[in-house]
XYZ file of C-alpha atoms in Angstrom:
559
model
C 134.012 -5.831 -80.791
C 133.009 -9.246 -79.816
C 136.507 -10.804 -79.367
C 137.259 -6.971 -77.422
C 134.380 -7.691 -75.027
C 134.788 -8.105 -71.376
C 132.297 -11.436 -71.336
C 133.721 -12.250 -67.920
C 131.533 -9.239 -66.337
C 128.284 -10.681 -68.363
C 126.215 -13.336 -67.157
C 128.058 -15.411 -69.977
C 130.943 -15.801 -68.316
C 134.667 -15.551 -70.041
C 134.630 -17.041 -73.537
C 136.860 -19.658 -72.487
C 134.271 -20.980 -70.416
C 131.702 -20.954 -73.235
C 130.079 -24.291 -73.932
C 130.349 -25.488 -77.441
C 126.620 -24.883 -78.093
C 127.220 -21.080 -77.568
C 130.104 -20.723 -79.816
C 128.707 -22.310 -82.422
C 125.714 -20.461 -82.018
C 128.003 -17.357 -81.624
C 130.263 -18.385 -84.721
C 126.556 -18.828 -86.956
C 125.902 -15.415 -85.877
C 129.050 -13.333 -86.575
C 129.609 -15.506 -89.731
C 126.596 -14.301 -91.654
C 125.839 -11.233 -93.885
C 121.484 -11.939 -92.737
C 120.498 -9.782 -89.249
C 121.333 -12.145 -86.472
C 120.922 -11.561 -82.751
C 121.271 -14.292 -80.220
C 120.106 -14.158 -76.671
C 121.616 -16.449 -74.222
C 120.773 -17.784 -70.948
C 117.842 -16.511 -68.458
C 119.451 -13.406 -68.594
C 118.942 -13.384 -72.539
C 121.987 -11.776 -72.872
C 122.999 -10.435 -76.817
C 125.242 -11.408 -79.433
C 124.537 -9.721 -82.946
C 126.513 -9.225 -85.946
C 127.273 -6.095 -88.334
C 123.447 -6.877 -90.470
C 121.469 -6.223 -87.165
C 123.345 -3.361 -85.616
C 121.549 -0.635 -87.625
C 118.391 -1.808 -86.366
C 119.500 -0.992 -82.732
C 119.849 2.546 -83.653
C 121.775 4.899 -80.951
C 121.739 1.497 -78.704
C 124.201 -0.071 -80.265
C 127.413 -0.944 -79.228
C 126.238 -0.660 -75.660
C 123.750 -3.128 -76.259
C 126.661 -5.821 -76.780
C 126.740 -8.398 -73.795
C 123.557 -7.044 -72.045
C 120.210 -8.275 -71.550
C 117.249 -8.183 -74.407
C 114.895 -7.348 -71.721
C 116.901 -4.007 -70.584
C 117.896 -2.972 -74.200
C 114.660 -3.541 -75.744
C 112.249 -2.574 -72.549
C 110.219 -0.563 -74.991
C 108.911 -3.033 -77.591
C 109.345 -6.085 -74.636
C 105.908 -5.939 -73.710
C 105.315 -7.343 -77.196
C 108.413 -9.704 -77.585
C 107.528 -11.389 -74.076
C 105.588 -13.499 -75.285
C 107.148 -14.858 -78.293
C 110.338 -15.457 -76.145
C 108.551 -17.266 -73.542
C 107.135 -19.893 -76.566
C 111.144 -20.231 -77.906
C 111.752 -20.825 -73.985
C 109.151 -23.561 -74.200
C 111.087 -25.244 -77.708
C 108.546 -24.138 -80.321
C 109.643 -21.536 -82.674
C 108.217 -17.801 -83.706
C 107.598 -16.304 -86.668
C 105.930 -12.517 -87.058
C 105.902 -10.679 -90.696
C 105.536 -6.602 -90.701
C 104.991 -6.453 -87.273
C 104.557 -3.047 -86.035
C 106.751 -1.978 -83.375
C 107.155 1.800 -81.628
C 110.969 2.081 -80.548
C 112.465 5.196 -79.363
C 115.992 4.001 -80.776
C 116.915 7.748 -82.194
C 115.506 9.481 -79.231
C 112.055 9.749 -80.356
C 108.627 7.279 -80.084
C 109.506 5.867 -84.076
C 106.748 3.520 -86.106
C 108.614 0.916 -87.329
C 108.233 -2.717 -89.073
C 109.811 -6.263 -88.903
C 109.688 -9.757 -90.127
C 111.717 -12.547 -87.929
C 111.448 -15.702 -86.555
C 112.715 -16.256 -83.105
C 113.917 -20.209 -83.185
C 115.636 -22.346 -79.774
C 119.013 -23.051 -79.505
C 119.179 -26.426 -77.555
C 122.052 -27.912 -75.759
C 122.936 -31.777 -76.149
C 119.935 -32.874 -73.309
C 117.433 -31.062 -74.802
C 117.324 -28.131 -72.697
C 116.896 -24.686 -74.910
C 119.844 -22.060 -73.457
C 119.413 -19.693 -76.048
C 117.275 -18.215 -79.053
C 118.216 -17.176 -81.813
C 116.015 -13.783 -83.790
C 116.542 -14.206 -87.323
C 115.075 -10.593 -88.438
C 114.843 -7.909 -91.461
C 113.416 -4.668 -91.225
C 110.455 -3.901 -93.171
C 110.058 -0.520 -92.406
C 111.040 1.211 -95.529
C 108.829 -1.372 -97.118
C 105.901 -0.845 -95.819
C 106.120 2.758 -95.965
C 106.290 2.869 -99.396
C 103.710 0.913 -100.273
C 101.234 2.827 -97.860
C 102.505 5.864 -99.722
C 102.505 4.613 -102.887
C 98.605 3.988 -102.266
C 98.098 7.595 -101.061
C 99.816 8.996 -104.299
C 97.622 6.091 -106.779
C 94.575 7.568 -104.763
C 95.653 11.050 -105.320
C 96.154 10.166 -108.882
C 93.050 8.584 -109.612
C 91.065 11.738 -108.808
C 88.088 12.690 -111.406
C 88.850 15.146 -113.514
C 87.425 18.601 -112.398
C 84.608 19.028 -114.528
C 83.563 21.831 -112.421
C 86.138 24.124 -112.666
C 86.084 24.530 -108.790
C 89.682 25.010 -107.939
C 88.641 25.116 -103.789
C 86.607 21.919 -104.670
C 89.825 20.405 -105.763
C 91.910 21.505 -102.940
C 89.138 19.989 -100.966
C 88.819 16.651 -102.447
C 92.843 16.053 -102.641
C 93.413 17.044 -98.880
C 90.054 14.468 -98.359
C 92.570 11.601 -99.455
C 95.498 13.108 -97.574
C 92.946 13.462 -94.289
C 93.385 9.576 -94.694
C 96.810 9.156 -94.680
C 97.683 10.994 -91.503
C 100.049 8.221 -90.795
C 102.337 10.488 -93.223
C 100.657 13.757 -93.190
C 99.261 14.625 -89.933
C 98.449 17.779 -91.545
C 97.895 19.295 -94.776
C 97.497 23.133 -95.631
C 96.969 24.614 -98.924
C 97.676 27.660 -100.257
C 96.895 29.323 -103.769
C 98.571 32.199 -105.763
C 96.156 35.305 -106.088
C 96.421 37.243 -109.549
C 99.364 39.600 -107.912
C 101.094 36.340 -106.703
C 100.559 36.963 -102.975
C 99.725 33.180 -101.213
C 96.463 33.137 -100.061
C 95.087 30.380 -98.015
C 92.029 28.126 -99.640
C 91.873 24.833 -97.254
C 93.544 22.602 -94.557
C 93.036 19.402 -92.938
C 94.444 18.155 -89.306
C 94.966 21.173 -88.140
C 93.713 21.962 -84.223
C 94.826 25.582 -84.373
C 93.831 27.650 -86.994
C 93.554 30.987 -85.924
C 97.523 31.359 -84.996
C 98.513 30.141 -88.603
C 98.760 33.452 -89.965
C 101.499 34.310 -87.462
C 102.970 31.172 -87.413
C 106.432 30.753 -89.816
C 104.465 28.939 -91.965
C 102.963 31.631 -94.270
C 106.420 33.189 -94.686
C 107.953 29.276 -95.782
C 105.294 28.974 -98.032
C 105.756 32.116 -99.936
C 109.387 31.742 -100.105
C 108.575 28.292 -101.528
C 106.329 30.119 -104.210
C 109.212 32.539 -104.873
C 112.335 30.087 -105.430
C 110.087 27.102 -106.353
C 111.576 25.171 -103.740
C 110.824 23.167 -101.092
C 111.020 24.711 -97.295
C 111.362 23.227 -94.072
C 109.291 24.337 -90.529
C 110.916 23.379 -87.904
C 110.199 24.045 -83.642
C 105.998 23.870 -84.381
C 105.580 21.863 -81.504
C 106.799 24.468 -79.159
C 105.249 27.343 -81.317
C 102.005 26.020 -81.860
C 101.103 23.682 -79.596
C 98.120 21.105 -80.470
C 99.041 21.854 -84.048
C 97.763 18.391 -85.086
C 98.289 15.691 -82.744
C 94.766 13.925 -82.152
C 95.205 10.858 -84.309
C 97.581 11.772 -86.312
C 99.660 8.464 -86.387
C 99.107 4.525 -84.608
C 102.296 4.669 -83.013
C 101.632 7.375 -80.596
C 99.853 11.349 -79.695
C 102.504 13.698 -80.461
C 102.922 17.537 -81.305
C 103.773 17.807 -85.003
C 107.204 19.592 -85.163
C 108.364 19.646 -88.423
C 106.371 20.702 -91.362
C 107.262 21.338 -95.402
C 106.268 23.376 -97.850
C 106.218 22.200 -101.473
C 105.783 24.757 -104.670
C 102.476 23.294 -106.519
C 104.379 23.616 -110.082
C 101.962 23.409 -113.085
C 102.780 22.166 -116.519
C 103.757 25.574 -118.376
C 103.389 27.553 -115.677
C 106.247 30.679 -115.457
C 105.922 30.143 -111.414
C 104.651 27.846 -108.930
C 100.819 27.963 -108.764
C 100.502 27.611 -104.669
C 102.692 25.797 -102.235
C 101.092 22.427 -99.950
C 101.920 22.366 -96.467
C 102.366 19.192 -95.252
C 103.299 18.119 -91.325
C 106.060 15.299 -91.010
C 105.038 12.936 -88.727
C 106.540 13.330 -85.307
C 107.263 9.628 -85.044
C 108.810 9.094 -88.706
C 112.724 10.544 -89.447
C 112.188 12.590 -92.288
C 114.431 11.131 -94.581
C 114.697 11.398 -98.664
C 112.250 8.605 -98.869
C 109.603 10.765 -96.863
C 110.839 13.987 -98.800
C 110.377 12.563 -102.298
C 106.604 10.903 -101.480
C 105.888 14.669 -100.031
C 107.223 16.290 -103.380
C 104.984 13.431 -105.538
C 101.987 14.322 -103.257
C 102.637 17.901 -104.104
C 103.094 17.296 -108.139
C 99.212 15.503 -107.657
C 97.920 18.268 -105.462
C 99.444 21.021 -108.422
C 97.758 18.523 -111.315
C 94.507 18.491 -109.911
C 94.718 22.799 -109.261
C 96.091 22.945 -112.466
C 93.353 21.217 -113.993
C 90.204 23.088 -112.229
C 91.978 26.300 -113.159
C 91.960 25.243 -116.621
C 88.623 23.701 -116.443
C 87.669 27.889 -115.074
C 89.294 29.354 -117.698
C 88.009 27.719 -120.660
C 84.296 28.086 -118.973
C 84.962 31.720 -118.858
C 85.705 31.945 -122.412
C 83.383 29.440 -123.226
C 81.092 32.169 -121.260
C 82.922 35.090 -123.138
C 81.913 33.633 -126.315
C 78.723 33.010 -125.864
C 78.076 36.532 -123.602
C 79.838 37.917 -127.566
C 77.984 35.862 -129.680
C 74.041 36.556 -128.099
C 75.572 40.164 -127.890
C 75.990 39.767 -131.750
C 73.277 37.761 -132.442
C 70.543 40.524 -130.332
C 72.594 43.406 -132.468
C 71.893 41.714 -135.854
C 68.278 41.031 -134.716
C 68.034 44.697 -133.606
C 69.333 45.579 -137.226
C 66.865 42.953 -138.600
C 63.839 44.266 -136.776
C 64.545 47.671 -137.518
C 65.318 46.871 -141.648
C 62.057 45.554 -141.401
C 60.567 47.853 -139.393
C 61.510 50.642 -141.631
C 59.947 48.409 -144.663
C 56.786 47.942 -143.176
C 56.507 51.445 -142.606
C 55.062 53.396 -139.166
C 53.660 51.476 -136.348
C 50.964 54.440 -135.756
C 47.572 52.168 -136.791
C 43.567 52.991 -137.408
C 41.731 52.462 -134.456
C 41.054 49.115 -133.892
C 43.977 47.105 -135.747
C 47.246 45.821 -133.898
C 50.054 44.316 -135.621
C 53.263 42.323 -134.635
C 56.263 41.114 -136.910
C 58.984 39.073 -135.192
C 62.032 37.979 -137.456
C 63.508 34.130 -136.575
C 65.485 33.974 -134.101
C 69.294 34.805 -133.874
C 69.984 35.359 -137.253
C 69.670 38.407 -139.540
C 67.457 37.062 -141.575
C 65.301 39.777 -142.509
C 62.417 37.750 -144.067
C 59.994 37.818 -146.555
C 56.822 38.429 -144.665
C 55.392 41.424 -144.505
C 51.810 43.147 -143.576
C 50.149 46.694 -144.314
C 47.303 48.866 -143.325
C 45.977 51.027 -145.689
C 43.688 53.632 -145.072
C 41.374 53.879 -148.128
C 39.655 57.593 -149.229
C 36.256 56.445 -148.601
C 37.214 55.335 -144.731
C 37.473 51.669 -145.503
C 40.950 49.630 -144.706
C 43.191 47.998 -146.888
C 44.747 44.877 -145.262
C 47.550 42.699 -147.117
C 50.036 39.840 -144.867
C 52.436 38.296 -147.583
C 55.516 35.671 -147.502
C 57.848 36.184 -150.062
C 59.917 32.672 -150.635
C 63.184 32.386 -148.694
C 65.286 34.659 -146.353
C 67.966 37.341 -146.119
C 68.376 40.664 -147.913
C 67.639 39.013 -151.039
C 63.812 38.425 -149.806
C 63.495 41.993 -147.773
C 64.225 43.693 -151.227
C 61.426 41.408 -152.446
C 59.252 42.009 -150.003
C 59.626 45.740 -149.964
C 58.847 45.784 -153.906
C 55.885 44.090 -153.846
C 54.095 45.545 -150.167
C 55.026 49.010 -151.844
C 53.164 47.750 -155.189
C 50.104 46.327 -153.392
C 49.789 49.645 -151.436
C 49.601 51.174 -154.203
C 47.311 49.011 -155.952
C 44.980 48.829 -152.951
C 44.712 52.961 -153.187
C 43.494 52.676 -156.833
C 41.329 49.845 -156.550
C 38.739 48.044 -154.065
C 38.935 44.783 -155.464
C 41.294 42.213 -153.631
C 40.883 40.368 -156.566
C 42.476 42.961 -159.012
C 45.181 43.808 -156.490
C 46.403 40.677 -156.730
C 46.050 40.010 -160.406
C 47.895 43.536 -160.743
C 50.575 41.897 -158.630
C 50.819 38.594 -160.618
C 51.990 40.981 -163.499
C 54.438 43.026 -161.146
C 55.677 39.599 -159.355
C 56.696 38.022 -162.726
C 59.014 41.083 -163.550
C 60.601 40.729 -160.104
C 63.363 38.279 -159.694
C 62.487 35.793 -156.606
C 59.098 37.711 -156.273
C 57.273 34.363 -158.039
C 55.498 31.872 -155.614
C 55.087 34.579 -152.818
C 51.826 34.515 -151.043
C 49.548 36.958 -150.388
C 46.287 37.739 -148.392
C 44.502 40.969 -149.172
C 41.183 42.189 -147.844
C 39.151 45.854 -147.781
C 37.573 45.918 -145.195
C 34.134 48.786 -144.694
C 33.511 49.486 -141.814
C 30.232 51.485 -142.417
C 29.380 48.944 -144.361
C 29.626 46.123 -142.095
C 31.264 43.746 -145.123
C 35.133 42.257 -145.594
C 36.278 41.122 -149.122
C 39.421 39.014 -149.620
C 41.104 37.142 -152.192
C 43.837 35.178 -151.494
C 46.966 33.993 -153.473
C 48.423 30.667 -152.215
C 48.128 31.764 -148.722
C 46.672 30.779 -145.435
C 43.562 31.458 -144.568
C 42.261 34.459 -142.599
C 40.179 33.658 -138.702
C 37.743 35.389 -138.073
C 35.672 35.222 -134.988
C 32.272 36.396 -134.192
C 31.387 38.458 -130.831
C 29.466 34.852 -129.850
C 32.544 33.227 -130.505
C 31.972 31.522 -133.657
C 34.930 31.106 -135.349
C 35.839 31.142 -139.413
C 38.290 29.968 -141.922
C 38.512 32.151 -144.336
C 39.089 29.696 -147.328
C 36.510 31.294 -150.230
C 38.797 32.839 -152.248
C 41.849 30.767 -152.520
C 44.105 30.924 -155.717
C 47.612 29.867 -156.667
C 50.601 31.794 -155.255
C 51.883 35.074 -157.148
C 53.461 34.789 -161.050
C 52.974 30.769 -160.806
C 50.932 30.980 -164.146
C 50.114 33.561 -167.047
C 46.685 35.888 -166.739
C 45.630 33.822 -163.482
C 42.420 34.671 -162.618
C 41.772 35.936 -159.433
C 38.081 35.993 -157.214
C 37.195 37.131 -154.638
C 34.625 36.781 -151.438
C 32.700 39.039 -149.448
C 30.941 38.210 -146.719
C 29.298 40.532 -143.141
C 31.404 41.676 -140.174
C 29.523 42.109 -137.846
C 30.044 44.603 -134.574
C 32.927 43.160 -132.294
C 33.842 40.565 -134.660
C 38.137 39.781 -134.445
C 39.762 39.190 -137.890
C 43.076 37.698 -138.242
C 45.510 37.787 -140.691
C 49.013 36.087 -140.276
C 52.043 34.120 -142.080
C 53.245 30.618 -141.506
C 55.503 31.283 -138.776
C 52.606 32.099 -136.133
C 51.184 28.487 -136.904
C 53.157 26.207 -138.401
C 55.773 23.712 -136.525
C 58.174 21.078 -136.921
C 56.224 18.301 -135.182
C 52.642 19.059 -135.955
C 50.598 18.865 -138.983
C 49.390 22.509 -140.020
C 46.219 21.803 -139.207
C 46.685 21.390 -135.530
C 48.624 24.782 -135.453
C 45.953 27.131 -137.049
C 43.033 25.354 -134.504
C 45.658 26.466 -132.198
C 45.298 29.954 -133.430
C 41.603 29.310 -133.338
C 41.209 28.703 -129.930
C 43.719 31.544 -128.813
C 41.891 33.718 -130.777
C 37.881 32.850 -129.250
C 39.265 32.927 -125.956
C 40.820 35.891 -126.487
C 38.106 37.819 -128.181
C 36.924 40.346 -125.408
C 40.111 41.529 -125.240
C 41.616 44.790 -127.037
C 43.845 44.366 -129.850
C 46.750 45.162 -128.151
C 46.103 42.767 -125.309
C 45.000 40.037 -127.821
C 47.999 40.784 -129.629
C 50.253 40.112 -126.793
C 48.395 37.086 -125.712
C 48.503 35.531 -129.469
C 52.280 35.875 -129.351
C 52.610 34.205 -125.164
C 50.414 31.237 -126.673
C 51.518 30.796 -130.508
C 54.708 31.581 -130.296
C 57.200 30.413 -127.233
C 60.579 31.937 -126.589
C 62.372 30.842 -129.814
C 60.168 31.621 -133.366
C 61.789 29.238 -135.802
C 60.556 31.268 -138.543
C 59.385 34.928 -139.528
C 56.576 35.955 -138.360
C 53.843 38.925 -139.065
C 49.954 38.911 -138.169
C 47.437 42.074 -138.537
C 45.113 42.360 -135.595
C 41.267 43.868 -136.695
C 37.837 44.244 -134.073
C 35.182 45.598 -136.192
């Protein structure tokens, strides 16, 4: 093309007239495989070889023989300069310089390196430069992408399980790279597989979306998992995203794709992303493939709040089965030991409460009873049988049913409970139980207890004074052979409270006994001008919480 040019109607004149500076220069430039363009004379007239004519784009050949200024008018505002130095004898050198051409018909962001150096004729006077150049464009595309896809892959896990969350915050680091997504739309598959939109960034016009042709790309991307292309946007929706959606210029956004969001074992794409090509970018296979890595991310990070959901609903499942379990073995439990310890109908002035330990079935050991005596005194026994389960219940049951008995033949606590020594020892797992029993006589205005191993009985006076009961203590039940039992009696007097109970009312993990039956002490004289029923549900709001960690049963008596 060079040796085919008409020189003679360029400001260079006919080659034959060419000083040996220029061909030389010429000859350097056609001669090499690196991007060369020379510009000669005031008129900076060009010369380039094969290596720079794709960087001309649709200019070239008929940029061959005419002036820089006129071919390049676009970018010359920002060459001027540099040419003016060369002019001057001191060379140029610029690395990724950005530069908006319109080369392909269309304001394009591009990139170079190049020096521009003088060419000097013998005298010292510089005729020509020469632009020694590479595009970087590609280059520094990729690595900007590259840094959107390491930020898009560095996102935290979604410990939240928020799948809109995660749309969110991966369109947040897209909504920084508008360079190469002016806009980004996302769109998630509902349980019948119909898209349905959850977020978007860049976008000036959301309200004609829906009848846009986006929503019909994007399901046919969901439906043949592959990726669509938009085209004519600019003249469909106007104002689409344009405001800052790239350095090189404000443009409509024409072109658009939309990518499947495939997860990892999923039967079909998940969702689609929508992402806007930017208006002053060709959309090449370069831009395609960063779209369709930006869309694998996007997918992972769905993918992984919807997994994040589902194992927090069955994480919820379980739990929503195993408290519905846990309340229908305690309802079991509860009524086991309900129907053990017999009617709930009491004497006037007693209340009563049993509560087994939480979420288990472990009907327990302990045990109370009220038994009305033939001479119109009470019988009043709380017991703990060792251990849990069935095995204890059966216990349990054996030896309340024996004591009742006892307690109708006899008045003694003391012989009740020697009579139940015998009993216990012929009862396998009965031995080391505890047991408090007391008659109370009510005309008489007396209690009398004897107590086997077990805590001691409160009792508070109507002035608030309060009692350990602590006289008659013995050794648990079937410990020893013929134990002798004794017993105490001592006045109740009017509007006294007595208060009988097992270890799970008082005792805890972190606290000496001690500090749980003044507990109970304190509770109970504060409590004392209240009914039995209201002291009984204020006993359990103080003593015992939410959570019992063991059984618990307490007998409730104003004299």
């Amino acid at each position: 093309m060079v040796l085919e040019h008409d020189w003679g109607e360029t400001a260079l004149g006919p080659q034959a007239d060419w000083s040996p500076t220029l061909g030389t220069a010429v000859s350097a430039t056609l001669n090499s495989r690196f991007p060369f363009l020379l510009m000669w004379g005031p008129e900076l007239v060009m010369v380039y070889n094969d290596a720079y004519a794709p960087m001309l784009g649709d200019r070239h050949p008929s940029a061959l023989g005419r002036s820089a200024r006129e071919v390049w008018s676009d970018i010359w505002p920002a060459l001027d300069p540099m040419v003016a130095e060369v002019m001057a004898g001191r060379a140029t050198y610029s690395e990724d310089l950005p530069l908006v051409m319109t080369r392909h018909g269309f304001e394009e962001e591009t990139y170079f390196s190049f020096s521009f150096s003088p060419v000097v004729e013998p005298g010292g006077q510089v005729a020509g430069l020469l632009d020694t150049v590479v595009e970087t464009t590609h280059r520094v595309l990729a690595a900007r992408r590259l840094g959107v896809l390491q930020r898009l892959g560095s996102l935290p896990r979604a410990a939240h399980g928020d799948t809109t969350e995660a749309v969110s915050t991966a369109l947040g680091v897209l909504a920084d790279a508008r360079a190469d997504c002016p806009f980004g739309l996302v769109y998630l598959a509902d349980p019948d597989g119909a898209p349905r939109f959850v977020a978007g960034q860049g976008v000036g016009v959301h309200g004609e979306l829906a009848t846009s042709p986006i929503p019909e790309q994007v399901s046919l991307a969901m439906a043949t998992g592959r990726a669509q292309t938009v085209t004519g946007l600019a003249a469909l929706l106007p104002g689409l995203a344009n405001v800052g959606a790239s350095s090189a210029g404000q443009a409509d956004v024409d072109t658009a794709v939309a990518l499947p969001l495939t997860a990892a074992g999923a039967e079909r794409p998940i969702g689609a992303l929508v992402l806007g090509a930017s208006p002053h970018l060709p959309l090449d296979d370069d831009y395609r493939i960063f779209m369709a890595l930006a869309a694998g991310q996007v997918a992972a990070a769905v993918a992984d709040a919807q997994a994040v959901a589902a194992e927090r609903r069955r994480s919820e499942e379980r739990a929503r089965s195993e408290r519905a379990r846990a309340q229908f073995f305690t309802d079991v439990a509860v009524t086991l030991q309900r129907a053990v310890l017999g009617p709930t109908v009491l004497p006037e002035g007693f209340a009563v409460h049993y509560e087994p330990a939480t979420g288990t079935l472990e009907v327990g050991g302990d045990w109370y009873d009220v038994v009305d005596l033939p001479d119109g005194g009470y019988g009043v026994v709380v017991g703990d049988v060792v251990g849990r389960g069935l095995p204890a219940a059966a216990v349990m049951g054996q030896l309340r049913s024996a004591g009742r008995a006892l307690l109708l033949e006899s008045r003694s606590p003391a012989h009740v409970l020697a009579a139940l020594d015998r009993f216990a020892a012929l009862v396998p797992g009965a031995a080391v139980s505890t047991v408090f029993c007391a008659v109370i006589d009510p005309r008489a205005g007396t209690l009398c207890y004897s107590s086997a191993g077990h805590l001691p009985a409160l009792l508070v006076e109507h002035g608030g004074a309060p009692r350990l009961l602590a006289a008659g203590r013995g050794l648990p039940l079937a410990v020893v052979e013929r134990c002798e039992r004794v017993e105490t009696e001592l006045a109740l007097p009017a509007g006294s409270t007595l208060l009988l109970y097992t270890d799970g009312l008082v005792e805890r993990r972190d606290e000496v006994l001690d500090d749980g039956i003044a507990r109970a002490v304190a509770a109970l004289v504060e409590g004392r001008h209240l009914a039995p029923a209201e002291l009984k549900v204020r006993l359990t709001e103080r003593l015992l919480g939410d959570a019992p960690g063991d059984d618990v049963a307490f007998v409730l008596f104003r004299s």
